[in-house]
């Protein structure tokens, strides 16, 4: 079923792994019967279920109705007033967590900061007042382009405090990508840094913002946090650019939280689709708040003394939900690391675990595979005994990586939660519950409360056990996206038109006889490169924007570490010839247009692209060719697809 080039397992692993007895004893949910009863209710009586869960939160005003569902539009906690920053901070302080660390930060150079819930609230309130003073009002979109430092969650929570939705752009995206997102969100303010540390070098974030603002000039104000100092060499434009520390000096620490409507937008987050430019996924206030807090508590089994280390960048949805919002709402400390896992060497993560003693560690299969390649001796040297639970996210985890994670990092004593979800879902939808689920390496196991998945064929009919099909969700859950920013039609088209009456995920899956889900990768033209989502169309349009390129087709290819790599087939305009220099130039061009995550693993020149009679590029064929081998360095042979075209196969891609 899968069309992606995701790696397939070489290893058959049929064992199941029950939760260790020691874990079960202390788990938040430890009875399978209790799970079954709760799950049944969550599906049959979602309003009663979620209404009860929501009782534990802070509301300025309670809801009139828990759910209002008119496909494809849903509202949760209709009529309620709340504030997510209040629930992350003030509520925790009221519960006596004020002096407990909310954030434990380690910068790449090794600097460490501990920020308590009280201190975090002070910083958030001050920065919220800074935003207000700059004229930011409820509903205004605030763009954030920052490295993984505490000021990033401070800026997010400040936005949430005043009801201004944030739009965070991952620090690896290029100036063009920033200007596209700023333009689409019609955002007039950017929060950034002079730079961030990555592998010992300065990432020039402010300079990239300057470049972006040359392309789209609507941004009136830029706030710059000084992370680096001298070495960053920034230029500040008078009247437009302000230093964070200057503005904070005068800001008051008193900022009552805005009473937001349950359905007020909390944030936009851009993600790739199968066509066109990235879309702004809109998440709203109350449903997202309740869902991320509850999933965090149940799936990561959070307790007051846990230290959660989710290694995802806050620029992706995983960081939004499980570095910041879900974790802080549980009064739990979130460990934030600024830099790269291989700096100064591949022991960085293990050294950090030994030092800071996180209890829950949540990372991506691509990282696990990279660690595997370095060898277990680097892990074995360190004391990882603080860890009690491991998580995986972002892409299918191959059984080899699962087993290595279990044996080497988890020392066979930590349950692994392989969590399936998406930017659009806001929180985890399919996952083990660590105290009750017997895990099977490579399976995300069962749906979370309130989630009703199914595997169907193109006509929407449920397929048989163990048959591949399309993964859909049959009813809305609280953290479901509400729309695509500025394009409700695209929202309907993308998620609600392929399979009638269901949310279509874009993923292929199969369900086994135990009701376990096995994710099989994307079935559309979306790639998953190192757990990062990229549209083939985006990379293609970056390539054709180069003067030498006539036509481009991009497909996924299996990649040992990244899971999926990028293969680009390119035909050249008259007057240009294939060469290594041109390959390098195209490489650099894609990086400039999108960012380093989109750098092609292979660029292959060809005379023509293989097409069907109706002119569609035969992607399936290209995927097969790309999977066949690396052609790096071999630029002289042009692949002659004319032959294939002459055969005029009717193969629809
Ligand atoms: O294909 C699925 C894959 O990642 C896609 C969502 O990507 P994104 O919106 O960037 O969010 C990633 C982090 C939540 C999905 O459509 N995916 C995510 N988690 C898993 C996964 N595939 C298999 N197993 C997972 N655990």
PDB file of C-alpha atoms in Angstrom, residues 11 16 47 99-100 130 217 241 258 340 360 392-393 467 478 533 573 594-595 610:
ATOM      1  CA  UNK A  11      14.211  -8.062  10.811  1.00  0.00           C
ATOM      2  CA  UNK A  16       5.458  -8.866  22.387  1.00  0.00           C
ATOM      3  CA  UNK A  47     -19.224  14.757  25.688  1.00  0.00           C
ATOM      4  CA  UNK A  99       9.190  26.884  43.224  1.00  0.00           C
ATOM      5  CA  UNK A 100       9.453  23.709  41.150  1.00  0.00           C
ATOM      6  CA  UNK A 130       6.283  44.020  25.840  1.00  0.00           C
ATOM      7  CA  UNK A 217       8.049  43.927   3.798  1.00  0.00           C
ATOM      8  CA  UNK A 241      14.418  46.211  15.406  1.00  0.00           C
ATOM      9  CA  UNK A 258      -6.744  37.298  28.613  1.00  0.00           C
ATOM     10  CA  UNK A 340      22.986  19.019  18.040  1.00  0.00           C
ATOM     11  CA  UNK A 360      11.039  10.178  30.312  1.00  0.00           C
ATOM     12  CA  UNK A 392       9.245   7.416  19.701  1.00  0.00           C
ATOM     13  CA  UNK A 393       7.585   9.782  17.237  1.00  0.00           C
ATOM     14  CA  UNK A 467      -4.839  -5.902   4.823  1.00  0.00           C
ATOM     15  CA  UNK A 478     -10.482  17.853  21.028  1.00  0.00           C
ATOM     16  CA  UNK A 533       7.590  16.432   6.712  1.00  0.00           C
ATOM     17  CA  UNK A 573      16.878  23.948 -20.185  1.00  0.00           C
ATOM     18  CA  UNK A 594      13.426  25.905   1.753  1.00  0.00           C
ATOM     19  CA  UNK A 595      16.200  25.070   4.208  1.00  0.00           C
ATOM     20  CA  UNK A 610       8.978   9.287 -17.792  1.00  0.00           C
TER      21      UNK A 610
END
